[in-house]
N, CA, C and O atoms as a GROMACS GRO file, in nm:
protein
  412
    1MET      N    1   1.069  -0.296  -0.804
    1MET     CA    2   1.185  -0.311  -0.723
    1MET      C    3   1.303  -0.229  -0.784
    1MET      O    4   1.327  -0.235  -0.904
    2VAL      N    5   1.371  -0.157  -0.701
    2VAL     CA    6   1.487  -0.082  -0.743
    2VAL      C    7   1.608  -0.168  -0.716
    2VAL      O    8   1.633  -0.207  -0.602
    3LYS      N    9   1.683  -0.198  -0.821
    3LYS     CA   10   1.796  -0.287  -0.806
    3LYS      C   11   1.930  -0.206  -0.801
    3LYS      O   12   1.958  -0.122  -0.887
    4LYS      N   13   2.009  -0.235  -0.699
    4LYS     CA   14   2.141  -0.167  -0.682
    4LYS      C   15   2.236  -0.234  -0.782
    4LYS      O   16   2.245  -0.356  -0.789
    5ILE      N   17   2.305  -0.148  -0.859
    5ILE     CA   18   2.398  -0.200  -0.959
    5ILE      C   19   2.533  -0.127  -0.944
    5ILE      O   20   2.544  -0.023  -0.880
    6SER      N   21   2.637  -0.187  -1.008
    6SER     CA   22   2.767  -0.127  -1.012
    6SER      C   23   2.805  -0.105  -1.157
    6SER      O   24   2.729  -0.139  -1.247
    7GLU      N   25   2.920  -0.049  -1.180
    7GLU     CA   26   2.968  -0.026  -1.318
    7GLU      C   27   2.972  -0.157  -1.398
    7GLU      O   28   2.942  -0.159  -1.517
    8ALA      N   29   3.010  -0.266  -1.331
    8ALA     CA   30   3.023  -0.393  -1.399
    8ALA      C   31   2.888  -0.444  -1.452
    8ALA      O   32   2.884  -0.516  -1.551
    9GLU      N   33   2.779  -0.408  -1.386
    9GLU     CA   34   2.646  -0.452  -1.430
    9GLU      C   35   2.572  -0.352  -1.519
    9GLU      O   36   2.458  -0.375  -1.560
   10PHE      N   37   2.639  -0.242  -1.548
   10PHE     CA   38   2.573  -0.136  -1.622
   10PHE      C   39   2.532  -0.174  -1.766
   10PHE      O   40   2.434  -0.120  -1.818
   11GLU      N   41   2.603  -0.263  -1.827
   11GLU     CA   42   2.572  -0.302  -1.962
   11GLU      C   43   2.430  -0.357  -1.979
   11GLU      O   44   2.366  -0.335  -2.082
   12GLN      N   45   2.381  -0.430  -1.874
   12GLN     CA   46   2.247  -0.484  -1.879
   12GLN      C   47   2.143  -0.375  -1.880
   12GLN      O   48   2.036  -0.392  -1.938
   13VAL      N   49   2.173  -0.261  -1.815
   13VAL     CA   50   2.081  -0.148  -1.809
   13VAL      C   51   2.060  -0.088  -1.950
   13VAL      O   52   1.950  -0.046  -1.987
   14LYS      N   53   2.168  -0.086  -2.026
   14LYS     CA   54   2.161  -0.029  -2.162
   14LYS      C   55   2.067  -0.108  -2.252
   14LYS      O   56   2.016  -0.055  -2.350
   15GLU      N   57   2.043  -0.234  -2.219
   15GLU     CA   58   1.957  -0.318  -2.299
   15GLU      C   59   1.807  -0.299  -2.268
   15GLU      O   60   1.721  -0.351  -2.339
   16GLU      N   61   1.778  -0.224  -2.162
   16GLU     CA   62   1.636  -0.200  -2.128
   16GLU      C   63   1.574  -0.104  -2.221
   16GLU      O   64   1.641  -0.013  -2.271
   17ALA      N   65   1.443  -0.121  -2.248
   17ALA     CA   66   1.371  -0.024  -2.334
   17ALA      C   67   1.363   0.111  -2.260
   17ALA      O   68   1.379   0.216  -2.323
   18ALA      N   69   1.337   0.109  -2.132
   18ALA     CA   70   1.328   0.230  -2.051
   18ALA      C   71   1.380   0.199  -1.910
   18ALA      O   72   1.343   0.099  -1.848
   19ALA      N   73   1.465   0.288  -1.860
   19ALA     CA   74   1.521   0.265  -1.724
   19ALA      C   75   1.544   0.399  -1.655
   19ALA      O   76   1.580   0.499  -1.717
   20VAL      N   77   1.522   0.398  -1.524
   20VAL     CA   78   1.552   0.512  -1.441
   20VAL      C   79   1.670   0.473  -1.351
   20VAL      O   80   1.663   0.373  -1.280
   21ILE      N   81   1.776   0.552  -1.355
   21ILE     CA   82   1.892   0.526  -1.272
   21ILE      C   83   1.898   0.634  -1.164
   21ILE      O   84   1.901   0.753  -1.195
   22ASP      N   85   1.898   0.592  -1.041
   22ASP     CA   86   1.906   0.684  -0.927
   22ASP      C   87   2.050   0.689  -0.877
   22ASP      O   88   2.100   0.593  -0.818
   23PHE      N   89   2.115   0.801  -0.901
   23PHE     CA   90   2.251   0.822  -0.850
   23PHE      C   91   2.240   0.882  -0.712
   23PHE      O   92   2.185   0.991  -0.696
   24SER      N   93   2.292   0.811  -0.610
   24SER     CA   94   2.274   0.855  -0.471
   24SER      C   95   2.393   0.811  -0.386
   24SER      O   96   2.491   0.757  -0.438
   25ALA      N   97   2.384   0.834  -0.258
   25ALA     CA   98   2.487   0.792  -0.163
   25ALA      C   99   2.421   0.769  -0.025
   25ALA      O  100   2.318   0.828   0.007
   26ASN      N  101   2.482   0.681   0.055
   26ASN     CA  102   2.430   0.647   0.186
   26ASN      C  103   2.420   0.767   0.278
   26ASN      O  104   2.329   0.770   0.361
   27TRP      N  105   2.504   0.863   0.267
   27TRP     CA  106   2.510   0.981   0.356
   27TRP      C  107   2.416   1.090   0.315
   27TRP      O  108   2.403   1.188   0.387
   28CYS      N  109   2.347   1.078   0.200
   28CYS     CA  110   2.265   1.184   0.145
   28CYS      C  111   2.122   1.177   0.198
   28CYS      O  112   2.049   1.082   0.171
   29GLY      N  113   2.082   1.279   0.274
   29GLY     CA  114   1.945   1.284   0.330
   29GLY      C  115   1.835   1.285   0.228
   29GLY      O  116   1.743   1.204   0.238
   30PRO      N  117   1.839   1.374   0.128
   30PRO     CA  118   1.735   1.375   0.024
   30PRO      C  119   1.729   1.240  -0.054
   30PRO      O  120   1.623   1.197  -0.100
   31CYS      N  121   1.844   1.177  -0.065
   31CYS     CA  122   1.846   1.043  -0.135
   31CYS      C  123   1.765   0.942  -0.057
   31CYS      O  124   1.690   0.862  -0.113
   32LYS      N  125   1.782   0.949   0.078
   32LYS     CA  126   1.708   0.855   0.166
   32LYS      C  127   1.557   0.885   0.160
   32LYS      O  128   1.477   0.792   0.171
   33MET      N  129   1.518   1.010   0.143
   33MET     CA  130   1.380   1.046   0.131
   33MET      C  131   1.321   0.996  -0.003
   33MET      O  132   1.204   0.957  -0.011
   34LEU      N  133   1.402   1.000  -0.104
   34LEU     CA  134   1.356   0.962  -0.239
   34LEU      C  135   1.343   0.813  -0.260
   34LEU      O  136   1.259   0.767  -0.338
   35ALA      N  137   1.429   0.735  -0.188
   35ALA     CA  138   1.435   0.592  -0.209
   35ALA      C  139   1.299   0.522  -0.195
   35ALA      O  140   1.265   0.446  -0.286
   36PRO      N  141   1.219   0.542  -0.089
   36PRO     CA  142   1.090   0.474  -0.078
   36PRO      C  143   0.994   0.516  -0.188
   36PRO      O  144   0.912   0.435  -0.232
   37ILE      N  145   1.002   0.639  -0.234
   37ILE     CA  146   0.915   0.686  -0.342
   37ILE      C  147   0.947   0.612  -0.472
   37ILE      O  148   0.857   0.573  -0.547
   38LEU      N  149   1.079   0.593  -0.497
   38LEU     CA  150   1.119   0.517  -0.616
   38LEU      C  151   1.074   0.377  -0.608
   38LEU      O  152   1.033   0.320  -0.709
   39GLU      N  153   1.079   0.314  -0.487
   39GLU     CA  154   1.031   0.178  -0.470
   39GLU      C  155   0.882   0.170  -0.506
   39GLU      O  156   0.841   0.079  -0.578
   40GLU      N  157   0.802   0.262  -0.457
   40GLU     CA  158   0.658   0.264  -0.489
   40GLU      C  159   0.633   0.274  -0.638
   40GLU      O  160   0.556   0.198  -0.696
   41ILE      N  161   0.701   0.371  -0.700
   41ILE     CA  162   0.680   0.391  -0.842
   41ILE      C  163   0.728   0.270  -0.923
   41ILE      O  164   0.666   0.233  -1.023
   42SER      N  165   0.838   0.208  -0.878
   42SER     CA  166   0.888   0.089  -0.952
   42SER      C  167   0.786  -0.023  -0.949
   42SER      O  168   0.772  -0.097  -1.046
   43GLU      N  169   0.714  -0.038  -0.839
   43GLU     CA  170   0.609  -0.140  -0.830
   43GLU      C  171   0.495  -0.106  -0.921
   43GLU      O  172   0.444  -0.192  -0.993
   44GLU      N  173   0.454   0.021  -0.919
   44GLU     CA  174   0.341   0.065  -1.002
   44GLU      C  175   0.370   0.058  -1.153
   44GLU      O  176   0.280   0.037  -1.234
   45MET      N  177   0.496   0.076  -1.187
   45MET     CA  178   0.532   0.077  -1.332
   45MET      C  179   0.606  -0.046  -1.372
   45MET      O  180   0.680  -0.044  -1.471
   46GLN      N  181   0.589  -0.152  -1.300
   46GLN     CA  182   0.656  -0.277  -1.329
   46GLN      C  183   0.618  -0.323  -1.473
   46GLN      O  184   0.500  -0.326  -1.509
   47GLY      N  185   0.718  -0.359  -1.552
   47GLY     CA  186   0.691  -0.402  -1.688
   47GLY      C  187   0.701  -0.289  -1.789
   47GLY      O  188   0.712  -0.313  -1.910
   48LYS      N  189   0.697  -0.164  -1.741
   48LYS     CA  190   0.710  -0.049  -1.830
   48LYS      C  191   0.844   0.015  -1.822
   48LYS      O  192   0.901   0.054  -1.924
   49VAL      N  193   0.899   0.028  -1.699
   49VAL     CA  194   1.023   0.097  -1.674
   49VAL      C  195   1.100   0.015  -1.567
   49VAL      O  196   1.042  -0.030  -1.468
   50SER      N  197   1.230  -0.002  -1.590
   50SER     CA  198   1.316  -0.065  -1.490
   50SER      C  199   1.386   0.040  -1.406
   50SER      O  200   1.423   0.146  -1.457
   51PHE      N  201   1.405   0.012  -1.280
   51PHE     CA  202   1.463   0.107  -1.187
   51PHE      C  203   1.589   0.051  -1.127
   51PHE      O  204   1.592  -0.064  -1.083
   52TYR      N  205   1.698   0.137  -1.126
   52TYR     CA  206   1.826   0.097  -1.071
   52TYR      C  207   1.879   0.210  -0.982
   52TYR      O  208   1.844   0.327  -1.000
   53THR      N  209   1.961   0.172  -0.887
   53THR     CA  210   2.031   0.271  -0.805
   53THR      C  211   2.180   0.250  -0.813
   53THR      O  212   2.228   0.136  -0.818
   54VAL      N  213   2.253   0.359  -0.814
   54VAL     CA  214   2.400   0.356  -0.823
   54VAL      C  215   2.454   0.441  -0.712
   54VAL      O  216   2.416   0.557  -0.699
   55ASP      N  217   2.544   0.383  -0.628
   55ASP     CA  218   2.609   0.459  -0.525
   55ASP      C  219   2.726   0.536  -0.588
   55ASP      O  220   2.819   0.474  -0.640
   56VAL      N  221   2.722   0.670  -0.582
   56VAL     CA  222   2.823   0.750  -0.650
   56VAL      C  223   2.962   0.733  -0.587
   56VAL      O  224   3.064   0.751  -0.654
   57ASP      N  225   2.966   0.698  -0.455
   57ASP     CA  226   3.094   0.678  -0.390
   57ASP      C  227   3.160   0.549  -0.434
   57ASP      O  228   3.282   0.541  -0.443
   58GLU      N  229   3.077   0.447  -0.461
   58GLU     CA  230   3.129   0.316  -0.501
   58GLU      C  231   3.153   0.308  -0.654
   58GLU      O  232   3.229   0.223  -0.701
   59ASN      N  233   3.088   0.397  -0.728
   59ASN     CA  234   3.095   0.394  -0.877
   59ASN      C  235   3.120   0.529  -0.934
   59ASN      O  236   3.035   0.581  -1.007
   60PRO      N  237   3.233   0.589  -0.903
   60PRO     CA  238   3.257   0.729  -0.950
   60PRO      C  239   3.267   0.738  -1.102
   60PRO      O  240   3.241   0.844  -1.159
   61GLY      N  241   3.303   0.629  -1.168
   61GLY     CA  242   3.312   0.632  -1.316
   61GLY      C  243   3.178   0.650  -1.381
   61GLY      O  244   3.166   0.725  -1.477
   62LEU      N  245   3.074   0.580  -1.329
   62LEU     CA  246   2.940   0.598  -1.382
   62LEU      C  247   2.887   0.738  -1.356
   62LEU      O  248   2.825   0.800  -1.443
   63ALA      N  249   2.913   0.787  -1.236
   63ALA     CA  250   2.868   0.922  -1.199
   63ALA      C  251   2.930   1.024  -1.295
   63ALA      O  252   2.863   1.118  -1.339
   64GLN      N  253   3.056   1.006  -1.327
   64GLN     CA  254   3.128   1.095  -1.417
   64GLN      C  255   3.073   1.084  -1.557
   64GLN      O  256   3.056   1.184  -1.627
   65GLN      N  257   3.047   0.960  -1.598
   65GLN     CA  258   2.994   0.938  -1.735
   65GLN      C  259   2.864   1.013  -1.759
   65GLN      O  260   2.839   1.062  -1.869
   66PHE      N  261   2.782   1.022  -1.656
   66PHE     CA  262   2.650   1.088  -1.666
   66PHE      C  263   2.653   1.232  -1.609
   66PHE      O  264   2.548   1.294  -1.589
   67GLN      N  265   2.776   1.283  -1.584
   67GLN     CA  266   2.798   1.420  -1.539
   67GLN      C  267   2.716   1.454  -1.413
   67GLN      O  268   2.654   1.560  -1.402
   68VAL      N  269   2.717   1.358  -1.319
   68VAL     CA  270   2.645   1.375  -1.191
   68VAL      C  271   2.734   1.455  -1.098
   68VAL      O  272   2.842   1.410  -1.060
   69SER      N  273   2.688   1.573  -1.062
   69SER     CA  274   2.764   1.656  -0.965
   69SER      C  275   2.684   1.681  -0.837
   69SER      O  276   2.741   1.715  -0.734
   70SER      N  277   2.550   1.664  -0.845
   70SER     CA  278   2.463   1.676  -0.728
   70SER      C  279   2.375   1.552  -0.718
   70SER      O  280   2.336   1.493  -0.818
   71ILE      N  281   2.346   1.513  -0.596
   71ILE     CA  282   2.259   1.397  -0.574
   71ILE      C  283   2.148   1.436  -0.480
   71ILE      O  284   2.168   1.528  -0.401
   72PRO      N  285   2.032   1.371  -0.483
   72PRO     CA  286   1.999   1.263  -0.577
   72PRO      C  287   1.990   1.317  -0.721
   72PRO      O  288   1.957   1.433  -0.745
   73ASN      N  289   2.020   1.226  -0.813
   73ASN     CA  290   2.018   1.264  -0.953
   73ASN      C  291   1.962   1.144  -1.029
   73ASN      O  292   2.021   1.036  -1.029
   74LEU      N  293   1.849   1.165  -1.094
   74LEU     CA  294   1.784   1.058  -1.172
   74LEU      C  295   1.810   1.078  -1.318
   74LEU      O  296   1.790   1.186  -1.373
   75VAL      N  297   1.854   0.971  -1.379
   75VAL     CA  298   1.876   0.976  -1.526
   75VAL      C  299   1.780   0.873  -1.592
   75VAL      O  300   1.774   0.756  -1.552
   76PHE      N  301   1.706   0.919  -1.693
   76PHE     CA  302   1.616   0.833  -1.766
   76PHE      C  303   1.685   0.786  -1.892
   76PHE      O  304   1.730   0.868  -1.973
   77LEU      N  305   1.694   0.658  -1.909
   77LEU     CA  306   1.755   0.602  -2.030
   77LEU      C  307   1.644   0.536  -2.117
   77LEU      O  308   1.560   0.460  -2.068
   78LYS      N  309   1.647   0.568  -2.246
   78LYS     CA  310   1.561   0.505  -2.345
   78LYS      C  311   1.651   0.430  -2.439
   78LYS      O  312   1.732   0.490  -2.510
   79LYS      N  313   1.637   0.298  -2.441
   79LYS     CA  314   1.720   0.213  -2.526
   79LYS      C  315   1.868   0.242  -2.506
   79LYS      O  316   1.944   0.242  -2.602
   80GLY      N  317   1.908   0.264  -2.383
   80GLY     CA  318   2.048   0.282  -2.350
   80GLY      C  319   2.100   0.425  -2.364
   80GLY      O  320   2.215   0.452  -2.331
   81GLU      N  321   2.017   0.516  -2.413
   81GLU     CA  322   2.058   0.654  -2.439
   81GLU      C  323   1.988   0.748  -2.339
   81GLU      O  324   1.868   0.734  -2.316
   82PRO      N  325   2.062   0.842  -2.280
   82PRO     CA  326   2.002   0.939  -2.188
   82PRO      C  327   1.888   1.018  -2.254
   82PRO      O  328   1.907   1.075  -2.362
   83ALA      N  329   1.773   1.022  -2.192
   83ALA     CA  330   1.658   1.094  -2.249
   83ALA      C  331   1.609   1.205  -2.157
   83ALA      O  332   1.530   1.290  -2.197
   84GLY      N  333   1.658   1.203  -2.030
   84GLY     CA  334   1.614   1.304  -1.936
   84GLY      C  335   1.692   1.295  -1.808
   84GLY      O  336   1.751   1.191  -1.778
   85GLN      N  337   1.692   1.404  -1.730
   85GLN     CA  338   1.767   1.404  -1.604
   85GLN      C  339   1.689   1.491  -1.502
   85GLN      O  340   1.640   1.599  -1.536
   86GLN      N  341   1.679   1.443  -1.380
   86GLN     CA  342   1.613   1.516  -1.271
   86GLN      C  343   1.703   1.521  -1.153
   86GLN      O  344   1.744   1.418  -1.100
   87VAL      N  345   1.736   1.644  -1.111
   87VAL     CA  346   1.832   1.662  -0.998
   87VAL      C  347   1.756   1.709  -0.874
   87VAL      O  348   1.672   1.800  -0.883
   88GLY      N  349   1.783   1.649  -0.762
   88GLY     CA  350   1.725   1.688  -0.634
   88GLY      C  351   1.602   1.607  -0.599
   88GLY      O  352   1.552   1.531  -0.682
   89PHE      N  353   1.553   1.624  -0.478
   89PHE     CA  354   1.436   1.554  -0.432
   89PHE      C  355   1.312   1.602  -0.507
   89PHE      O  356   1.294   1.722  -0.527
   90VAL      N  357   1.224   1.508  -0.550
   90VAL     CA  358   1.104   1.542  -0.618
   90VAL      C  359   0.987   1.463  -0.555
   90VAL      O  360   1.002   1.343  -0.532
   91PRO      N  361   0.875   1.526  -0.528
   91PRO     CA  362   0.758   1.452  -0.476
   91PRO      C  363   0.711   1.347  -0.574
   91PRO      O  364   0.738   1.357  -0.694
   92LYS      N  365   0.642   1.248  -0.524
   92LYS     CA  366   0.600   1.134  -0.605
   92LYS      C  367   0.518   1.173  -0.729
   92LYS      O  368   0.539   1.121  -0.838
   93GLU      N  369   0.426   1.263  -0.710
   93GLU     CA  370   0.342   1.303  -0.825
   93GLU      C  371   0.423   1.365  -0.938
   93GLU      O  372   0.402   1.334  -1.056
   94MET      N  373   0.516   1.453  -0.903
   94MET     CA  374   0.600   1.516  -1.004
   94MET      C  375   0.696   1.414  -1.068
   94MET      O  376   0.725   1.422  -1.187
   95LEU      N  377   0.742   1.320  -0.990
   95LEU     CA  378   0.830   1.216  -1.045
   95LEU      C  379   0.754   1.127  -1.142
   95LEU      O  380   0.806   1.091  -1.247
   96ASN      N  381   0.633   1.092  -1.106
   96ASN     CA  382   0.545   1.013  -1.198
   96ASN      C  383   0.525   1.087  -1.329
   96ASN      O  384   0.535   1.028  -1.436
   97GLN      N  385   0.497   1.214  -1.321
   97GLN     CA  386   0.472   1.295  -1.443
   97GLN      C  387   0.599   1.300  -1.530
   97GLN      O  388   0.593   1.286  -1.652
   98TRP      N  389   0.716   1.321  -1.462
   98TRP     CA  390   0.842   1.327  -1.538
   98TRP      C  391   0.866   1.195  -1.615
   98TRP      O  392   0.902   1.195  -1.733
   99ILE      N  393   0.845   1.084  -1.542
   99ILE     CA  394   0.868   0.954  -1.609
   99ILE      C  395   0.770   0.931  -1.721
   99ILE      O  396   0.811   0.885  -1.828
  100GLN      N  397   0.645   0.960  -1.702
  100GLN     CA  398   0.540   0.938  -1.802
  100GLN      C  399   0.573   1.028  -1.927
  100GLN      O  400   0.550   0.987  -2.040
  101SER      N  401   0.624   1.148  -1.904
  101SER     CA  402   0.651   1.236  -2.018
  101SER      C  403   0.766   1.181  -2.102
  101SER      O  404   0.776   1.214  -2.220
  102LEU      N  405   0.852   1.100  -2.046
  102LEU     CA  406   0.966   1.048  -2.118
  102LEU      C  407   0.941   0.910  -2.182
  102LEU      O  408   1.020   0.864  -2.265
  103LEU      N  409   0.833   0.845  -2.142
  103LEU     CA  410   0.808   0.712  -2.196
  103LEU      C  411   0.770   0.715  -2.344
  103LEU      O  412   0.746   0.610  -2.404
   0.00000   0.00000   0.00000
């Protein structure tokens, strides 16, 4: 399950061993295409990686903190530290490979 979070809840994400943060917005077409793929992968990787989504319009501070200028933008955190970033829509197979390579 991909959990929607705000800046106030971000501290809990830093405590995860591995997390994928999806920076997106309601008006973004590619973001809407990516959302169901992230849901599928989050179910398949349950217990290995946590998945979160952040609305860049509602949380501009977080977007700025991670230097998000284009969406969708996925940031992989390992023990609270950025370990990788993927910008733009990515098919499920490539997304799986990207996550596996960072674990």
